[in-house]
Tab-separated table of C-alpha atoms and ligand atoms in Angstrom:
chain	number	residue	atom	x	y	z
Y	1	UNK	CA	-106.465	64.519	74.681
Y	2	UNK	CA	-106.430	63.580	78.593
Y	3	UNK	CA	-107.893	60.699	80.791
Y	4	UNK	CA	-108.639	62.307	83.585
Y	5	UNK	CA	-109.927	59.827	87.184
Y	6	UNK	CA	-112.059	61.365	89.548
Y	7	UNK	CA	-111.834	59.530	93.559
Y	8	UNK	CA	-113.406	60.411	96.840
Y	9	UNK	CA	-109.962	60.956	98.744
Y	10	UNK	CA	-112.152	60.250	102.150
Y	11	UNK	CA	-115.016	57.805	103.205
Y	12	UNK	CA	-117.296	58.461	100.337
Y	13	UNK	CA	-119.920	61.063	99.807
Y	14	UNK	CA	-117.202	63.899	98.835
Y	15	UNK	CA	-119.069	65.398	96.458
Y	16	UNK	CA	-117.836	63.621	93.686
Y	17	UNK	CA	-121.163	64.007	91.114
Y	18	UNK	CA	-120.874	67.576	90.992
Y	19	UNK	CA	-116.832	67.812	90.097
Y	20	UNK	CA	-117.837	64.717	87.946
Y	21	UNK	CA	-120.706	66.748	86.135
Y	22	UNK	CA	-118.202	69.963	85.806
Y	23	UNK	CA	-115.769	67.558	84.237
Y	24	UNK	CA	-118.250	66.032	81.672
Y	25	UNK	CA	-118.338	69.067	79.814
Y	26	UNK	CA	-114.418	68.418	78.884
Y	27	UNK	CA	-115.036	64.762	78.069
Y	28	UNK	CA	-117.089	62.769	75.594
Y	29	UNK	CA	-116.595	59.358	77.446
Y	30	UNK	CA	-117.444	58.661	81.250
Y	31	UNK	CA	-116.769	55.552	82.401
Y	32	UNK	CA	-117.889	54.366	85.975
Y	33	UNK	CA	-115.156	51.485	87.118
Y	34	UNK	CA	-116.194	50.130	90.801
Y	35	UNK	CA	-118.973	49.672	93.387
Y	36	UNK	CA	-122.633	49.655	92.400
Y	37	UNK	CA	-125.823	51.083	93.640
Y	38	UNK	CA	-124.114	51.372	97.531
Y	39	UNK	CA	-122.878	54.977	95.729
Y	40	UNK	CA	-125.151	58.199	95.697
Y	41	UNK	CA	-124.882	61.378	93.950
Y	42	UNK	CA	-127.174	64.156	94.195
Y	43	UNK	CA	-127.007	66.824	91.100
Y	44	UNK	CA	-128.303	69.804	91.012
Y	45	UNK	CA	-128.749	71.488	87.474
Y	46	UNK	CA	-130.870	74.827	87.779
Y	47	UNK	CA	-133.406	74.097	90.586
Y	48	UNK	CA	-133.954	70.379	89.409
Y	49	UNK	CA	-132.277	67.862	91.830
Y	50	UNK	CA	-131.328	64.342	90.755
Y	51	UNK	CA	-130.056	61.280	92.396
Y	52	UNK	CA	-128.311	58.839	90.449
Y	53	UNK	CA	-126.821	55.416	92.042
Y	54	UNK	CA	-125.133	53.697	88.810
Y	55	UNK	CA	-125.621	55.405	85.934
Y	56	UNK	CA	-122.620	57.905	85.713
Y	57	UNK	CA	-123.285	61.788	86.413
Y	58	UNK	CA	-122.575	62.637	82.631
Y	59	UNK	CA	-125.567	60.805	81.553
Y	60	UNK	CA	-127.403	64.487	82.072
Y	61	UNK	CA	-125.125	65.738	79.118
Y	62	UNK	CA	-126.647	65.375	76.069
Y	63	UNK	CA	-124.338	63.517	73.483
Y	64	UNK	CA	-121.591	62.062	76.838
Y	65	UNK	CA	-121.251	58.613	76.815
Y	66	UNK	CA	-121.642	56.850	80.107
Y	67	UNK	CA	-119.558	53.514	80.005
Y	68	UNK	CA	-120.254	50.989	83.110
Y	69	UNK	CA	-117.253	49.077	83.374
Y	70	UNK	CA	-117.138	45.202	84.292
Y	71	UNK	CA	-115.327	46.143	87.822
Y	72	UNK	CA	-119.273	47.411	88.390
Y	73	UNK	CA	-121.542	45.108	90.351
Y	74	UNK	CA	-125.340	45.854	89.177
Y	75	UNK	CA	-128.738	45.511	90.650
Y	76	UNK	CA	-130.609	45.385	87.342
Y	77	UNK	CA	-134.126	46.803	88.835
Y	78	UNK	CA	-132.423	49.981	90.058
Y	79	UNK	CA	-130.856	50.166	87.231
Y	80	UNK	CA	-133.776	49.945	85.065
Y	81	UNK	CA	-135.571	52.098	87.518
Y	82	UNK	CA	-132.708	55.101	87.105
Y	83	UNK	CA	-133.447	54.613	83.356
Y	84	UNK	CA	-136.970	55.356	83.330
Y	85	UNK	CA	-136.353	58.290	86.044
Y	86	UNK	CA	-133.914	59.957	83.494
Y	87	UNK	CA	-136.055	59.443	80.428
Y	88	UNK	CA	-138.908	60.720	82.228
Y	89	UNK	CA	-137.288	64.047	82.940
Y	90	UNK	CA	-136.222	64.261	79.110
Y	91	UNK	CA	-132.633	62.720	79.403
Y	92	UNK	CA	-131.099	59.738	77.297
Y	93	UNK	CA	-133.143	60.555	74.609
Y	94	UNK	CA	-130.820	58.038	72.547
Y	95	UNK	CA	-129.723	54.861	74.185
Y	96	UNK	CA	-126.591	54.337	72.504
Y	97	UNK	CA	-125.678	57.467	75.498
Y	98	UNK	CA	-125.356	54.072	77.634
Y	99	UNK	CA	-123.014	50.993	77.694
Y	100	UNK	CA	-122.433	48.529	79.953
Y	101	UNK	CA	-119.992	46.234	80.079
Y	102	UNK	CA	-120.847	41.870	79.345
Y	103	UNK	CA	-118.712	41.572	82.051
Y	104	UNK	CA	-120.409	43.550	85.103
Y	105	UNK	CA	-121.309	41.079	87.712
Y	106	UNK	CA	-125.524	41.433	88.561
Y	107	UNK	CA	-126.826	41.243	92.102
Y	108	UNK	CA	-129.003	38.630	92.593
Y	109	UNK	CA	-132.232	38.613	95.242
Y	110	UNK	CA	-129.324	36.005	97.420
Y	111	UNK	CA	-126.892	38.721	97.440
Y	112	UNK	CA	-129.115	41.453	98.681
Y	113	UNK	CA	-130.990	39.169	101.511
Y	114	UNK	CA	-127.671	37.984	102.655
Y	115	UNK	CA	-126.304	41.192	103.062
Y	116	UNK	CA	-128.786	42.717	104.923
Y	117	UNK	CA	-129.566	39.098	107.079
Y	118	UNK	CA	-125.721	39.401	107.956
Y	119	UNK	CA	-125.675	42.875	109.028
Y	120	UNK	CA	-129.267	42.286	111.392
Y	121	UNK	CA	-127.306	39.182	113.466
Y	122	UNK	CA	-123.570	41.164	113.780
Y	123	UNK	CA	-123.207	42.752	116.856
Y	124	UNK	CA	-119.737	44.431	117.884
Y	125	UNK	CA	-116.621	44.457	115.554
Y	126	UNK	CA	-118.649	42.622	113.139
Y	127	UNK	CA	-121.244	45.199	112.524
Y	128	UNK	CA	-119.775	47.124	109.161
Y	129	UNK	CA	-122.603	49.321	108.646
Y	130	UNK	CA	-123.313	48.014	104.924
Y	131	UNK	CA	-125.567	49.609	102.570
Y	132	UNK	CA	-127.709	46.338	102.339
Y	133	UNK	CA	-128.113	46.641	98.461
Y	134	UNK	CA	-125.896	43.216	97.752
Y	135	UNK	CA	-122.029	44.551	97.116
Y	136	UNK	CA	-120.077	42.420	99.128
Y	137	UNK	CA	-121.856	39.556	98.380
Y	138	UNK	CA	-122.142	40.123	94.857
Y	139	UNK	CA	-117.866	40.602	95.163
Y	140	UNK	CA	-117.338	37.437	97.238
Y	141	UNK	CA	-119.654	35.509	94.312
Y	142	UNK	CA	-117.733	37.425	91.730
Y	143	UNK	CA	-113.884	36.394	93.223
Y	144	UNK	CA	-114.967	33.120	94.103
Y	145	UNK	CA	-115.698	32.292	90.741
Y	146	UNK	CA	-119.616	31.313	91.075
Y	147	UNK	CA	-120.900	34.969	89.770
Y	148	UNK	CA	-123.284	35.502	87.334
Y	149	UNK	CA	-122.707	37.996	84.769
Y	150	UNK	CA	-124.126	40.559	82.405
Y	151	UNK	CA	-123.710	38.224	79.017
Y	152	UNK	CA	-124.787	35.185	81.162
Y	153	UNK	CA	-128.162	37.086	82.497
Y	154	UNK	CA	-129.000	37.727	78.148
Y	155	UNK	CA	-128.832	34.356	77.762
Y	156	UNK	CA	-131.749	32.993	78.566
Y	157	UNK	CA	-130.461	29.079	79.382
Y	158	UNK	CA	-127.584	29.798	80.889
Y	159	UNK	CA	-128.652	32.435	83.464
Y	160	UNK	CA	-131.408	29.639	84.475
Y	161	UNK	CA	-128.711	27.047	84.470
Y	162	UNK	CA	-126.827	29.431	86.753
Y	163	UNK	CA	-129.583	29.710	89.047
Y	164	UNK	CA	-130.571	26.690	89.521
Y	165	UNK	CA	-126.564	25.333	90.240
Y	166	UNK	CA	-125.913	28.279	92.609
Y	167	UNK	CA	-129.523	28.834	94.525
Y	168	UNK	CA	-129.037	25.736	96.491
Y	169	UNK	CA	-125.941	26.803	98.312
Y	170	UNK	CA	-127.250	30.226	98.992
Y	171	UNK	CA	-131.055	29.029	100.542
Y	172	UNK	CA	-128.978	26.429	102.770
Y	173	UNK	CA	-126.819	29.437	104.317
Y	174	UNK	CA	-130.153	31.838	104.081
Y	175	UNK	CA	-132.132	28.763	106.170
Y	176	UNK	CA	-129.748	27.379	107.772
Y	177	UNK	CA	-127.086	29.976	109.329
Y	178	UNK	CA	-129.629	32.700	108.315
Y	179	UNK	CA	-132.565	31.911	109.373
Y	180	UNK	CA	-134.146	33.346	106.138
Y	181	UNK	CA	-136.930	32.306	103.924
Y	182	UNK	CA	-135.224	30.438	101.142
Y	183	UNK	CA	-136.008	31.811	97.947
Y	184	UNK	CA	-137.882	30.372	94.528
Y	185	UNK	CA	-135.606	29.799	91.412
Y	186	UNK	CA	-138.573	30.069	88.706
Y	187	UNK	CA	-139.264	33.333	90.235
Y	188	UNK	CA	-136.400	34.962	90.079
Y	189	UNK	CA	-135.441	33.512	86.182
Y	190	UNK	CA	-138.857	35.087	85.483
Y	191	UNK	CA	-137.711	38.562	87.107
Y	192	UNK	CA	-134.517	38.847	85.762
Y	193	UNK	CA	-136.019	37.282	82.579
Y	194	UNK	CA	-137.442	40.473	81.753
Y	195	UNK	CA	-135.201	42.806	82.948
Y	196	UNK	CA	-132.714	40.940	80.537
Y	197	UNK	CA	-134.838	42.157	77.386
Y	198	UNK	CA	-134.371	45.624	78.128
Y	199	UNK	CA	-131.073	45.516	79.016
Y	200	UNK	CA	-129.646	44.021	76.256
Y	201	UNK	CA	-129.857	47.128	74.055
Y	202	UNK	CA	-127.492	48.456	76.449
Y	203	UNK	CA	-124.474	45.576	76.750
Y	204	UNK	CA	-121.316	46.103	74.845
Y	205	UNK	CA	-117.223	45.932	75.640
Y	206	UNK	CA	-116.230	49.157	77.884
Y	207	UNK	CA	-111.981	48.259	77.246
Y	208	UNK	CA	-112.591	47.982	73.698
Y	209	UNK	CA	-115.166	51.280	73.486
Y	210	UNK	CA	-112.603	53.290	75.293
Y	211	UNK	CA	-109.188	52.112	73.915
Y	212	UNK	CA	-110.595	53.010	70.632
Y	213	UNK	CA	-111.624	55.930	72.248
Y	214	UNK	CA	-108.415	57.079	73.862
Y	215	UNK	CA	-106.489	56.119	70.202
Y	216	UNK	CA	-109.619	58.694	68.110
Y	217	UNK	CA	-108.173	61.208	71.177
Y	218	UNK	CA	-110.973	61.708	72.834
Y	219	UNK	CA	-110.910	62.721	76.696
Y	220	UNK	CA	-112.144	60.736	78.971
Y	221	UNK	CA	-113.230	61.016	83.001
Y	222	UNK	CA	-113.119	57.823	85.203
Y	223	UNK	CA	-115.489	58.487	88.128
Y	224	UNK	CA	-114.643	56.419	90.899
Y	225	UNK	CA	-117.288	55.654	93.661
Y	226	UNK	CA	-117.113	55.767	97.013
Y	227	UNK	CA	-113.918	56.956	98.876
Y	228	UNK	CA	-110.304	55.722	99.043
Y	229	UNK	CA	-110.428	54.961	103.122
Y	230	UNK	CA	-113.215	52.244	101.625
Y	231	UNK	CA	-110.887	50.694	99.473
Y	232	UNK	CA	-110.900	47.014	100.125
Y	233	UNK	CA	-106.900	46.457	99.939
Y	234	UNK	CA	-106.271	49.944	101.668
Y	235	UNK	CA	-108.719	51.376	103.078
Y	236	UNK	CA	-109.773	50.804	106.844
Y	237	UNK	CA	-110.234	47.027	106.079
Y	238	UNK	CA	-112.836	45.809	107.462
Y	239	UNK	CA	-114.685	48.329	107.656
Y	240	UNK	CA	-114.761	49.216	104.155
Y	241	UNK	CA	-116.634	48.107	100.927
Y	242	UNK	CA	-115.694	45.521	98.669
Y	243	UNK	CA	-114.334	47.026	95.742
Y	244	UNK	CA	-110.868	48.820	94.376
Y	245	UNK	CA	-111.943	52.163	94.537
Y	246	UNK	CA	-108.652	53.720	94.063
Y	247	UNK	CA	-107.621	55.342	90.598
Y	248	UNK	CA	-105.897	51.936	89.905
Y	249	UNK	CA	-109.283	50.521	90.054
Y	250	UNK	CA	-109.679	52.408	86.833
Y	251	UNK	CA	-108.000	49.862	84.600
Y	252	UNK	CA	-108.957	46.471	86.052
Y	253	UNK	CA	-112.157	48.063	86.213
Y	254	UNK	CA	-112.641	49.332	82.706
Y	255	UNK	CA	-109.845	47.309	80.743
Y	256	UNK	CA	-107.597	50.278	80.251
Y	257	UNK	CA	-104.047	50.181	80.879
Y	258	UNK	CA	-102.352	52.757	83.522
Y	259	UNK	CA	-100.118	54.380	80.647
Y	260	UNK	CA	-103.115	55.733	79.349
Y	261	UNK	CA	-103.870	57.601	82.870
Y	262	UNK	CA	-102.950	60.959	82.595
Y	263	UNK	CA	-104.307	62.682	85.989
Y	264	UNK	CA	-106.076	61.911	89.171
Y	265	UNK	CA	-108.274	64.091	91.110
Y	266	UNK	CA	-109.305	63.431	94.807
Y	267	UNK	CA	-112.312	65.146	95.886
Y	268	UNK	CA	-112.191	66.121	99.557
Y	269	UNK	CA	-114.783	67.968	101.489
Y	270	UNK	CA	-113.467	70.663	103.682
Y	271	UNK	CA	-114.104	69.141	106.941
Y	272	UNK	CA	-114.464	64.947	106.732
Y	273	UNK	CA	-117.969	62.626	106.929
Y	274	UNK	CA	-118.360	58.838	107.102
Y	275	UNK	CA	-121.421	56.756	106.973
Y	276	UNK	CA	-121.053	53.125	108.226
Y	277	UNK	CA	-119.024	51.535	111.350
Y	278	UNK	CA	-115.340	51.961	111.554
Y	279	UNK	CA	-112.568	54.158	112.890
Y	280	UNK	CA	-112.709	57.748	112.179
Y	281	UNK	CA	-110.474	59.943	114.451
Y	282	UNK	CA	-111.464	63.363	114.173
Y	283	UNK	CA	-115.167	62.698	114.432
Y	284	UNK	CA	-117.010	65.254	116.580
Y	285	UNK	CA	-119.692	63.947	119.163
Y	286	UNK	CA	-120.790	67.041	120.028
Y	287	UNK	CA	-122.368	70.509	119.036
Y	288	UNK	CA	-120.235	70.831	116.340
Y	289	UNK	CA	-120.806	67.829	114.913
Y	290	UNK	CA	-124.090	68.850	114.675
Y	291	UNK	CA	-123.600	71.798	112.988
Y	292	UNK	CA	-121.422	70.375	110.386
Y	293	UNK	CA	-124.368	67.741	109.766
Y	294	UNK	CA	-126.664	70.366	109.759
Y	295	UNK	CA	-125.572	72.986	107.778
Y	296	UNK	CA	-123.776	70.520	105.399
Y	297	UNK	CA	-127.321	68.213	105.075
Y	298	UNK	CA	-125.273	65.105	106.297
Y	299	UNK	CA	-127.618	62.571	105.430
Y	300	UNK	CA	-126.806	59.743	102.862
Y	301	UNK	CA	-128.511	59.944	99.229
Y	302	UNK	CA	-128.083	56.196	99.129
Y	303	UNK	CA	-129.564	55.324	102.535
Y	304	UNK	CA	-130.542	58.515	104.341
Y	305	UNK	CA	-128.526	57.553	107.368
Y	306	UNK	CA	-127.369	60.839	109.277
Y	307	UNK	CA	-123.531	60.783	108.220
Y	308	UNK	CA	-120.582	61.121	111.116
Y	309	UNK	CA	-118.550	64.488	110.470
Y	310	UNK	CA	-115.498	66.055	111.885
Y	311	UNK	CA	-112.334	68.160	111.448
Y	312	UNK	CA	-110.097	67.900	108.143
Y	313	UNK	CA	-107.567	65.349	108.521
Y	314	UNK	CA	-104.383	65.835	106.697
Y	315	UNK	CA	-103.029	62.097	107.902
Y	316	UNK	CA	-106.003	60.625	106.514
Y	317	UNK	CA	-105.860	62.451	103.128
Y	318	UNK	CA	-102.196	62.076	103.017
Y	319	UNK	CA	-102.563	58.338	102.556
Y	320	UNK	CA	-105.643	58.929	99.777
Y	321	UNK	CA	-102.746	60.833	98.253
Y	322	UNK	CA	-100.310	58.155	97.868
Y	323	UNK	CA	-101.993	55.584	96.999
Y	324	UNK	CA	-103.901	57.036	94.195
Y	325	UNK	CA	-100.783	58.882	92.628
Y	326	UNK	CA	-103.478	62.063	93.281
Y	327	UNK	CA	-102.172	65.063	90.829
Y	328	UNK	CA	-104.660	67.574	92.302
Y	329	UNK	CA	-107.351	67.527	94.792
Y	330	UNK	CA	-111.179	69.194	94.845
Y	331	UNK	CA	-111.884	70.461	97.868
Y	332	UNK	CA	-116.161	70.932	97.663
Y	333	UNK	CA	-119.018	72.201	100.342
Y	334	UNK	CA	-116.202	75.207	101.884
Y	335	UNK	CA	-119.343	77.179	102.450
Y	336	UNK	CA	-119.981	74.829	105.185
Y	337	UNK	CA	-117.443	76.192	107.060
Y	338	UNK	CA	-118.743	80.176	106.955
Y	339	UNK	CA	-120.291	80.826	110.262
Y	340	UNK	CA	-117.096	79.353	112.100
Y	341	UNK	CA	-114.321	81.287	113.930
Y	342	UNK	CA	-111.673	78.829	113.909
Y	343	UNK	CA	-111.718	75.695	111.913
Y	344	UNK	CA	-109.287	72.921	113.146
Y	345	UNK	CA	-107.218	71.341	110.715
Y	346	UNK	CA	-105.454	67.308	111.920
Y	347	UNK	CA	-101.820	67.446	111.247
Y	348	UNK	CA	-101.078	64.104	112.932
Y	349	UNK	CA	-102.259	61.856	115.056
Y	350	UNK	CA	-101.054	60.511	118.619
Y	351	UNK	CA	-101.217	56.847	118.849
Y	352	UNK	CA	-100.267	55.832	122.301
Y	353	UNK	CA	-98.239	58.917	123.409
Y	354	UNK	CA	-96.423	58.493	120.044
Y	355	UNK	CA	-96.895	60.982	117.220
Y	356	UNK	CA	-97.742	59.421	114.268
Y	357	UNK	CA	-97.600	61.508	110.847
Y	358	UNK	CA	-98.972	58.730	108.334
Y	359	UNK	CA	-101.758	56.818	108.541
Y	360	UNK	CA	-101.788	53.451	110.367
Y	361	UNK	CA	-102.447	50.650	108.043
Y	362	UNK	CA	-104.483	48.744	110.674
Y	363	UNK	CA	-108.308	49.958	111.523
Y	364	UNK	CA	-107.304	48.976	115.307
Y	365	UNK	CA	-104.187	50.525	115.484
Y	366	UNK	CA	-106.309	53.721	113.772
Y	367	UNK	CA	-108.854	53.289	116.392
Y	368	UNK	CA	-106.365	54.157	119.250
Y	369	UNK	CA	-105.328	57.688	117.272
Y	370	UNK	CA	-105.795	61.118	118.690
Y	371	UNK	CA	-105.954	63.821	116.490
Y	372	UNK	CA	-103.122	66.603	116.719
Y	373	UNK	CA	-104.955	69.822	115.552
Y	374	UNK	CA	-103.552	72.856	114.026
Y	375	UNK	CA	-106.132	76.014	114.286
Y	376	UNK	CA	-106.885	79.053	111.601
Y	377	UNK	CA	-108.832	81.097	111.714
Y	378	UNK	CA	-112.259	80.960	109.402
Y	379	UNK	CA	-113.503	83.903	107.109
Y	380	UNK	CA	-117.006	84.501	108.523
Y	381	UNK	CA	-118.609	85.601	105.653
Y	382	UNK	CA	-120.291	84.308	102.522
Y	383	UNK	CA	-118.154	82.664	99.433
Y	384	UNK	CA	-121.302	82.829	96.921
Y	385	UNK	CA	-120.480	85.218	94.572
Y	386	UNK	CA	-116.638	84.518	94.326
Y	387	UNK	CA	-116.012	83.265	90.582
Y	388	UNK	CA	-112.073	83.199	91.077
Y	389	UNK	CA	-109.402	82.198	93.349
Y	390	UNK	CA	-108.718	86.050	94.395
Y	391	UNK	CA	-112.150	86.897	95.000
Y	392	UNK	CA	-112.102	84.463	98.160
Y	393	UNK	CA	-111.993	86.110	101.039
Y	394	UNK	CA	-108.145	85.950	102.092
Y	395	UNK	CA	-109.095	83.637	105.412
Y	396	UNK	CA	-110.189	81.358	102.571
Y	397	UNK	CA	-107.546	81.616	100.710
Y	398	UNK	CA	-105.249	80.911	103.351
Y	399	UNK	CA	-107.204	77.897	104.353
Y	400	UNK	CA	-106.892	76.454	101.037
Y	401	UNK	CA	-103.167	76.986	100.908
Y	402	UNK	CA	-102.849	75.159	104.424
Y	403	UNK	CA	-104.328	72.185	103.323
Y	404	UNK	CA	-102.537	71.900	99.783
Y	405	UNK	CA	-99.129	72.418	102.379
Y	406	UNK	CA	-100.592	69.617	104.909
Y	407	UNK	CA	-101.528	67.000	102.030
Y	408	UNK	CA	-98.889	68.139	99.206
Y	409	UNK	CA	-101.180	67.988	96.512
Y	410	UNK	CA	-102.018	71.054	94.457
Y	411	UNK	CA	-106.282	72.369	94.581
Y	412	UNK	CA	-107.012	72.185	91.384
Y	413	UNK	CA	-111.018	73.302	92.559
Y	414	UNK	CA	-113.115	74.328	94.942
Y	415	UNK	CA	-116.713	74.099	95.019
Y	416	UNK	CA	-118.305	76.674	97.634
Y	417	UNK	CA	-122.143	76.174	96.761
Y	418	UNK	CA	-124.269	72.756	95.146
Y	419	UNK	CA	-124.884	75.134	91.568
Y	420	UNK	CA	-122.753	73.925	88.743
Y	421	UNK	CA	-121.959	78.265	88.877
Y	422	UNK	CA	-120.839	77.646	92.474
Y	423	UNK	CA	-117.338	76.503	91.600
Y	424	UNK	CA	-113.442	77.943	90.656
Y	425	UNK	CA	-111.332	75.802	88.902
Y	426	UNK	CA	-107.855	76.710	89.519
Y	427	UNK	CA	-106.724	74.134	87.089
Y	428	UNK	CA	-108.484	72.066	84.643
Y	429	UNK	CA	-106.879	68.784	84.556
Y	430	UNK	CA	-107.678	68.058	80.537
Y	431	UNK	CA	-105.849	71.199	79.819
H	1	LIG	P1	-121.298	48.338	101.252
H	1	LIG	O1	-120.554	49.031	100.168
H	1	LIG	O2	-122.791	48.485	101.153
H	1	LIG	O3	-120.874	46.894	101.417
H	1	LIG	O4	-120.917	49.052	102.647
H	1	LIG	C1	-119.616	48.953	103.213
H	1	LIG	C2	-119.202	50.270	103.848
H	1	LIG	O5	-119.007	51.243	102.844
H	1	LIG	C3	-120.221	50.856	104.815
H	1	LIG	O6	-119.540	51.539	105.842
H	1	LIG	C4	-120.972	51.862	103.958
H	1	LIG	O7	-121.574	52.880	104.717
H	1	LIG	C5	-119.831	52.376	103.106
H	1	LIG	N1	-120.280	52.926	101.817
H	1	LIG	C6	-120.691	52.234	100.739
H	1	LIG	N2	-121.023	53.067	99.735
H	1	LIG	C7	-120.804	54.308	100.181
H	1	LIG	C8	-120.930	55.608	99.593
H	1	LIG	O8	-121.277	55.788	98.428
H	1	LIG	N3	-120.608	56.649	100.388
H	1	LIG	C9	-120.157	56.500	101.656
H	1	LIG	N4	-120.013	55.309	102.239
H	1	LIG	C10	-120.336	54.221	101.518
């Protein structure tokens, strides 16, 4: 038996769903911990594509069950909507597949009309670059003690109780600071009225599910969301999202204690995006860039915004390394990288005319970095068709060894294609 987490060890959008799916097959839980519908993966099983925002990847195994832990923040409609989306295509034929925690917090209509009113009046600094589907609001609601939750939104009274004590406060800062139409209480106890009948078939206790679980020995994956850089303690604050999405976010997120953690897998691309404002010092502004975006469809699944890219950076994933305890890292989309002749590689950064090998803890201090690049050379040729480590080509090879020296974590896999058959798993982390 294993627990096995799964984090983006950048800013997000890794490629996490795919090492996620790969790892379902080992597990019979999946339990999603952090974050909400601001996440995005895109799965492709045969020729069929699909994009899921909440409900974890392993919901497209038949028999998996997909826990949503109370660390989640959830947008019942898109929720509901992903249900009908993956029952329409012939998935979660039984809906005991799907549990979500009484706990979650739910994003109200104020949450998601304050995020996006905020975002339209920042200029400068202030700007974050948010997904404007509620999360930090929901968060701020949630640690300030005025949240509403899953068990409170089944209960008919109470949720309207809710919404009638918190609406005021929210349509005076919509009106007033805003300028935003205030919004109705009747209708939205009417909305989420309904959306509470079919989602009560779904509400149960994820810590008690999965410490049962982990005593029956079953394995289980914890599929983190977004990236570690977005953390909200240490990532590149505050330009980041509003959740823990570090492996530790795992057990306040879920209810399971860290003994029961047995391995943590950071999924890196081989070259770095980021969607959103904030520092990010081996971006490319230029041609290749452009490429990288190009050939490695750079666009968001959640928003469709064309993603920043650049060069590897070892500081960067240092730091994702530490502070998740990573024991092996995923390295996915390497086939991005086989048209070029060299591929650069950050090593450290200089800050000031100072060379700085770990990563600043403050996003201005991170703004001032220069990368320090080490070149290699590429392989210029096509990985498809490699099922093992030794049938790389050796340029690829030797690129993979570089970065497990530069990070000092072990690559456990490598993904060099989207196809669940496009992947070599040097190590499988259940065993
Ligand atoms: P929020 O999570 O919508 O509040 O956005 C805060 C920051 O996190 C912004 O820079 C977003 O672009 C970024 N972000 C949120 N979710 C994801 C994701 O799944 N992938 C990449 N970036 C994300």
């Amino acid at each position: 038996m294993a627990t096995v987490v799964i984090v983006g060890a950048q800013w997000g959008d890794e490629g996490k769903g795919k090492v996620v799916d790969i790892y379902t097959e080992y597990a019979q839980d999946v339990a999603r911990y952090q974050g909400g519908n601001n996440a995005g993966h895109t799965l492709v099983v045969g020729n069929e594509k699909t994009v899921l925002h909440l409900i974890p990847s392993g919901i497209l195994h038949e028999g998996k069950r997909c826990i949503i832990g109370n660390g989640v923040v959830l947008d019942p409609k898109v929720f509901l909507q992903e249900i009908d989306n993956l029952k329409a295509k012939g998935y979660l034929k039984d809906d005991s597949q799907l549990v979500v925690d009484g706990n979650v917090h739910i994003i109200m209509p104020w949450h998601k009309a304050i995020d996006i009113a905020r975002e339209k009046a920042a200029t400068g600094a202030r700007k974050i670059g948010t997904t404007g589907r509620g999360i930090g609001p929901t968060y701020e609601d949630k640690i300030g003690r005025r949240g509403i939750r899953l068990s409170d939104l089944v209960r008919p009274e109470i949720f309207a109780r809710k919404v009638e004590e918190f609406l005021p406060e929210k349509n005076f800062f919509l009106e007033k600071f805003l300028g935003e139409a205030p919004l109705d209480a009747q209708e939205i106890v009417a909305e989420y009225a309904a959306y509470a009948q079919r989602l009560v078939r779904y509400l149960g206790c994820a810590s008690t599910l999965l410490n049962e679980n982990i005593a029956a020995g079953h394995n289980i994956l914890f599929e983190g969301a977004q990236g570690s850089l977005l953390d909200v303690d240490h990532g590149t604050y505050p330009y980041v999202t509003s959740s823990s999405t570090l492996a530790g976010g795992a057990c306040t997120g879920t209810g399971v204690g860290p003994r029961f953690i047995d391995a943590v897998i950071g999924i890196s691309k081989a070259y770095v995006t980021r969607v959103g404002e904030g520092p990010f010092p081996t971006e490319l502004n230029d041609a290749m860039g452009e490429q990288l975006r190009r050939t490695g469809q750079e666009f968001g699944a959640t928003t469709g915004r064309p993603r920043r890219t650049g060069w590897f950076d070892a500081v960067a994933l240092r730091e994702a390394v530490r502070t998740n305890g990573m024991t092996g890292l995923a390295i996915t989309k390497m086939d991005v990288l086989n048209e070029l002749e060299t591929i650069r590689i950050c090593t450290a950064y200089d800050c000031d005319g100072k060379r700085l090998e770990t990563f600043p803890r403050d996003a201005e201090v991170l703004s001032r970095c220069t990368p320090i690049y080490e070149d290699v050379p590429g392989w210029q040729s096509d990985l498809s068709g490699a099922k093992s480590f030794a049938e790389l080509p050796a340029k690829a090879q030797a690129y993979l060894r570089k970065l497990e020296a530069v990070t000092g974590c072990p690559v456990v896999l490598v993904s060099i294609g989207p196809r669940r058959d496009e992947t070599i798993q040097l190590l499988n982390p259940f065993g």
